[in-house]
Every structure is written in structure tokens, then in C-alpha cells.
Amino acid sequence: MSQVGRHRFARLGPNLVLIGAAIFFIAPILSTARQALQKVPMPLFTWGTLFDKWSLAGLTAVFDEDLFWPALWLTLKLAIATVLITLTLLVPTALYVHLRLPRARPLVEFLTVLPYVVPPIALAAGVAAFYRANARWLFSSQWALVPFYVIMALPFTYRSIDAGLNAIDVRTLVDASRNLGAGWLTTLRRVLLPNLASSILSASFLTTTVVLGEFTIAVTLNKQTFPVFSFQYFGRNPQGGIALALLTLLGTTALLAVLSLLTRTKAQRAARQKIRMAAAPLPIP
Amino acid sequence: MSNLTFQTIRKSFGANVALHGLDLAVGQGELVSLLGPSGCGKTTALRIAAGFETADSGAVLVGGTDISRMPPHKRNMGMVFQSYSLFPNLDVTANVEYGLRTRKVDRASARTRVADMLELVQLTAHATKYPHQLSGGQQQRVALARALAIQPSVLLLDEPLSALDAKVRASLRDEIRRIQTEVGITTLFVTHDQEEALAISDRVGVMSQGNLEQLGTPTEVYRNPSSAFVARFIGSMNELPATVLDGHTVRVHDVPVHVTRGTQLAADSQATLLVRPEDTHFVTNGEAGLAGHVVGQTFQGVSTTVSVRLKALDALITVHEVGSVEGRLEPGDEVKVTLDGRHAVVEAVG
């Protein structure tokens, strides 16, 4: 076999995997787009009708729904509240663990992953019972969801902030700052937060996507959040529901794109710095 | 008047005692090194001075004032760390200015001060660069400028050179000494590198397992080590089995050696004699000496290190000869050596 032929043959495998993966991910999106944007009754989605009646009307119809805007607004409010509470709780906790309890890090890491393995429905049922008995005012409020969301986002948010702290030499930077006359607040504001900016940003975006997608608890506690509205809307108007799903997908993709754009330059800078540090000879202990 | 004083500082981490009552006074404008292997307590002492650790008992005094209970950010001490400690989000100017801003120094005088400091460490051209754009040596010079900008009462150097490669290390070491002398600042320098300590210190404190074994000028600790530990830790030593004859004489095989410092060991007890390679000489005329043969030699320019295996003791020793030994000594040559006991140390066996 010739050299070129062997090369082609060698690349065939990886390319097949790539094509398979592309079909697996893109085909559902394409069919979603078709059902959302084509004004054709569901049973008539065949190859023959592929080019009939395409229109953006399906996408915009949802904006006229009475419950759409309140649901979206509620979810955004919940997202903001969740982000704020998550950061207020996690940044100091992660810092404290890094600086004072480094040996507790595996334990804390384990605890933050727990929400991932506990089924949301179990969480919701258990905490709903607790709320009913002890904090009825919170249970009936729309903010009742925030504590759940803080917990459900923990596996992502803690990890993100922890990674940010690992990327810098927190102890030395804090010591240097305090040695130069800065108290804890100044150190946090001028040294730690700027250097954690990209990990805080990604923790915030991850929290937002968790809130945008959570359904089980919202429906259990009977709150009209965006995912709950989407589900009900789909029941009333399947094609509109699919259009909304497509919109949501586009929206979160855009969010992700913004995130990677905002954090890219910093990440690159950090990466360069890391390479430089790695190239320096190791300090002799 | 001493500017930085440790008074009987004790510190333990759990069951591990880091400092057994450290007493040390660093004079105004003096550079004292704490030298020792890792885990000897030197870094703990420095961190207690900076306020990052609290002593279990004892006091730290600056200019006669007890600062033991003062938080680190009020202590007015400049510190340079072992690992790169510049704030990655700030450029060189902002890093050096950091301590001035926390002290609410007005902008104009802060700028002047920063410019002066950058000139002192010869980095004026790099004022607007970020830490990741600088070499390791440059980063440590910025760290030094940042520490000095606040006009600290004491400068603390925590192994500032150990992350650098050998060439940069030597030149930055000399630069630190030049700047320290120029500024006239009281300095505590922590290092595990004896060459570094000997080169730049006014006095060296050799530490071992939480104790200050010896404090003296570089020459004193090198020439008159107070213990076998100090003797071994600083420079190299030939170690030979010996028998004590009296308070000032030991016998190595059949050769008596006069030990100037003397020994407390009883006559006839077994001991180890520690003699520096430069105090070990080849016998040229027919004098008595320890017989052996040359095993190898390493030419180092100004001197040559010759390894000799002693016949009677089956011990390998090294001898420093000035210049080259080419044509005079070859591996396998039969030689005799004598030991000069002027700076030797006698250690009990067992």
C-alpha cells in the first residue's frame, strides 16, 4: 500500500467517529428547527414537504403568550438571586478552606458533589416537608426555589471557584498583600477578586444555566418558572413548545459564547504565566 | 540598639516543635541570615516576625517595642517571598505602589517613590510590564522594590533566590546585598544555601531542629564551628575515626593531631575528628603522616580537589591543593597526608 493510501486509511477511523458524533448532535437540532419553523401539521413532516411554508412566526408566537414574560422574568430574578447568594457563600468558604483547612479540601469537594447524586425530586420532597412545617412564609414565596438552586449548582460553582484558587498562589498573594499593609477587605478587593474574575464569571454563568433548566423542583413547589411555562406551553401548542426549546438552546449557546469570549484573554494570560512558572527550576525544599 | 529582637520564642505545630525558645537580636542596618536544613524552624521564625504565625510564648520586638500581638498589616515590614508573589493583575508600577496606596500616600509622592525604587533595582524600563512578562529574577527584583517602597523598619527575605537558576541567583544575591547596604535596612534573610548565607551576611545563625546552634560572622561559623552539626552543614569536612589522648590531642591511626579548640571527652574514648579539606595537607618531606593513595582529582581552576584513600583506616578523604596538580599527582600515586587541627572539631562516637 502506498504511503498516501495508508495515511488516508489511518484517518478514516477518527473521521468516521467525528461524522457519527456530528450526526448525533446536529440531527436533533435540525429536526427541532424544522418543526419549529415550518408551518406544516406534524404528521406531514416528510421529505416531500421539506421546502414548504418556512416562517419565523413559530418563534415569535410565544412572545404573545400572557404567561411567557412573567415566567421568564421570575427565572431571571431567581438566577440573579442564586448567583449572588452562591458567590457570597462560596468565595469566602473556598478561600477559608484553601488558606486555613487545606486538609479538609477532599471532604468539602465531596460534599459539594452530593447534590449531583441526590435526585432533585427527593431533595424537593424532603425540603418541602421541612418548609411546610417550619417556614411556611418562604414556602409560599417565589424565592423558595433559591436555596434549592444554590445547592443544585454547587457541584459546578464550587469546582469553578476552587479551580480559580488553584491557578494562583493564594497563600503567598494574601501574605504579600497583608505584609504591604492591606487588611482582609482590601486584599479581597484588589488582589483576590480580580484574579478570580474569570472563575467567578464562569461560576455565575453555570448557575444561570442550572436555573434556566431546572424543572422538577419548580413544578413540585408549584412555581411558574420559565421551564415550567415551557412544559405547559408545549402541552397546549406542541409546535410552539418546540420553537421555544430552539430559542432556549440558542439563548444558552449565546450565553456560553459570551462567557468564553469574556474569559478567553484572561485564561490565555494565566496559561502563559503557568508555562513560565513550570519552566523555572523547582525550589529546593 | 538592636532593631529586631526575638525573645525566647517557642512555637509548636501539633506535636512538632518548630522553635525551642529562639533568642536572636538583629542590629540596626545589619543583615543576619538564618541558615539550616528544611524543617529547622528558620522560616517559622521569619513568619512569626512578619505576623503570619503567632508564637506560643516569647516576644518579637522592633526598636524596643513589643509587636507580638500586632496583625501583619500593621507591622510595617517588607517581605520578599520564595515563590513569585507579585500580583498578576497589576503591572510593575502598580505592584510597587500597592503598599503606598494602602498607606494612603498621595499619588504624586507615591509615583516618585515607585520611580526611585525601580531605579534602585534597575527595572525602570519595565515599569508598565505585567509580572508574566518578566523573568524570575526580574520578578524577585520587583518584589524587593515593592517591599522597600513602604520604607519598612525591617526587611524579611524568605529564600528569595531559591526559585532562580544558579547564574541569576549569584548576581541577584550580590544585588540584594548592595541595595541592603545602600538603604541601610535591618534584614533577616532565611536560606538553606550556606554559600548564599556566607556571601551576603553580617552574621549567620545556623539552625537545627528548632535551635539556634551558632550565631556568628561568616568567618566565625566557618572557621570555628561550635558543634559537629554546624561544621558539617557549612562547607565540607573530612571525618576520621580518632582516639582521644588528652584535652587537646587526639590520635588518628598512629598520627597525633593537636586540636586547638580542645575536647571535653575523656582520654582513650573513641571519637570522630572533623577536619576541613583545606586543613588537610600532603606531606612533602619525610615527616610522619597517614599513608594512602590518590583515587581521583577534580580541577576547579584556582584549586584542585584530590581524593585520597587512606590505607590504615580505609577512609576516603579530600584534600584541597592550590592550583593544578597536573604532573605531580596521578591516580594510584602513594601519598602521605597530615591533619591541621587548628579548626578541627572532635565529636563523640555513638
XYZ file of C-alpha atoms in Angstrom, chain A residues 168-169 171-184 186-187 190-191 194-195 269 272-273 276-277 280-285, chain B residues 38 47 52 72-73 77-79 81-90 98-99 101-103 131-134 146 162-165 192:
66
model
C -2.972 31.286 41.706
C -0.739 31.011 44.759
C -1.456 31.975 50.338
C 1.558 33.898 49.051
C -0.595 36.602 47.422
C -2.625 37.061 50.614
C 0.536 37.127 52.746
C 2.167 39.637 50.376
C -0.882 41.875 50.414
C -1.205 41.837 54.184
C 2.517 42.382 54.592
C 2.156 45.520 52.466
C -0.406 46.915 54.858
C -3.680 45.742 53.347
C -6.445 44.377 55.560
C -8.662 41.467 54.504
C -8.552 45.442 50.578
C -6.832 42.133 49.847
C -7.606 44.451 44.974
C -5.933 41.045 44.751
C -9.511 40.482 40.168
C -7.514 37.260 39.929
C -2.669 35.085 30.118
C 1.241 31.681 29.662
C 2.083 32.545 33.227
C 6.642 30.316 32.618
C 6.355 29.104 36.210
C 11.545 27.880 36.177
C 13.697 25.459 38.195
C 11.919 23.938 41.152
C 12.699 25.493 44.518
C 14.703 23.142 46.706
C 12.627 22.481 49.832
C 14.392 22.373 55.809
C 6.812 34.163 59.606
C 1.762 35.304 59.769
C 0.694 41.567 59.914
C -0.686 44.549 58.008
C 7.810 45.034 57.483
C 8.874 44.472 53.912
C 8.928 40.878 52.806
C 8.814 35.527 49.307
C 10.323 32.315 47.976
C 7.671 31.817 45.305
C 6.727 34.565 42.903
C 4.403 36.808 44.854
C 3.699 39.719 42.501
C 0.006 40.423 41.960
C -0.653 39.032 38.464
C -3.457 41.516 37.783
C -1.255 44.581 38.405
C 0.499 48.714 46.339
C 1.879 49.270 49.841
C -1.789 53.024 48.370
C -2.745 51.022 51.444
C -0.897 53.675 53.429
C 4.551 40.003 36.088
C 4.095 37.258 33.491
C 6.200 39.302 31.050
C 9.201 39.297 33.405
C 7.735 46.593 46.395
C 15.818 29.544 45.594
C 13.441 29.552 42.624
C 16.085 31.073 40.333
C 18.776 29.415 38.264
C 19.170 26.749 53.211
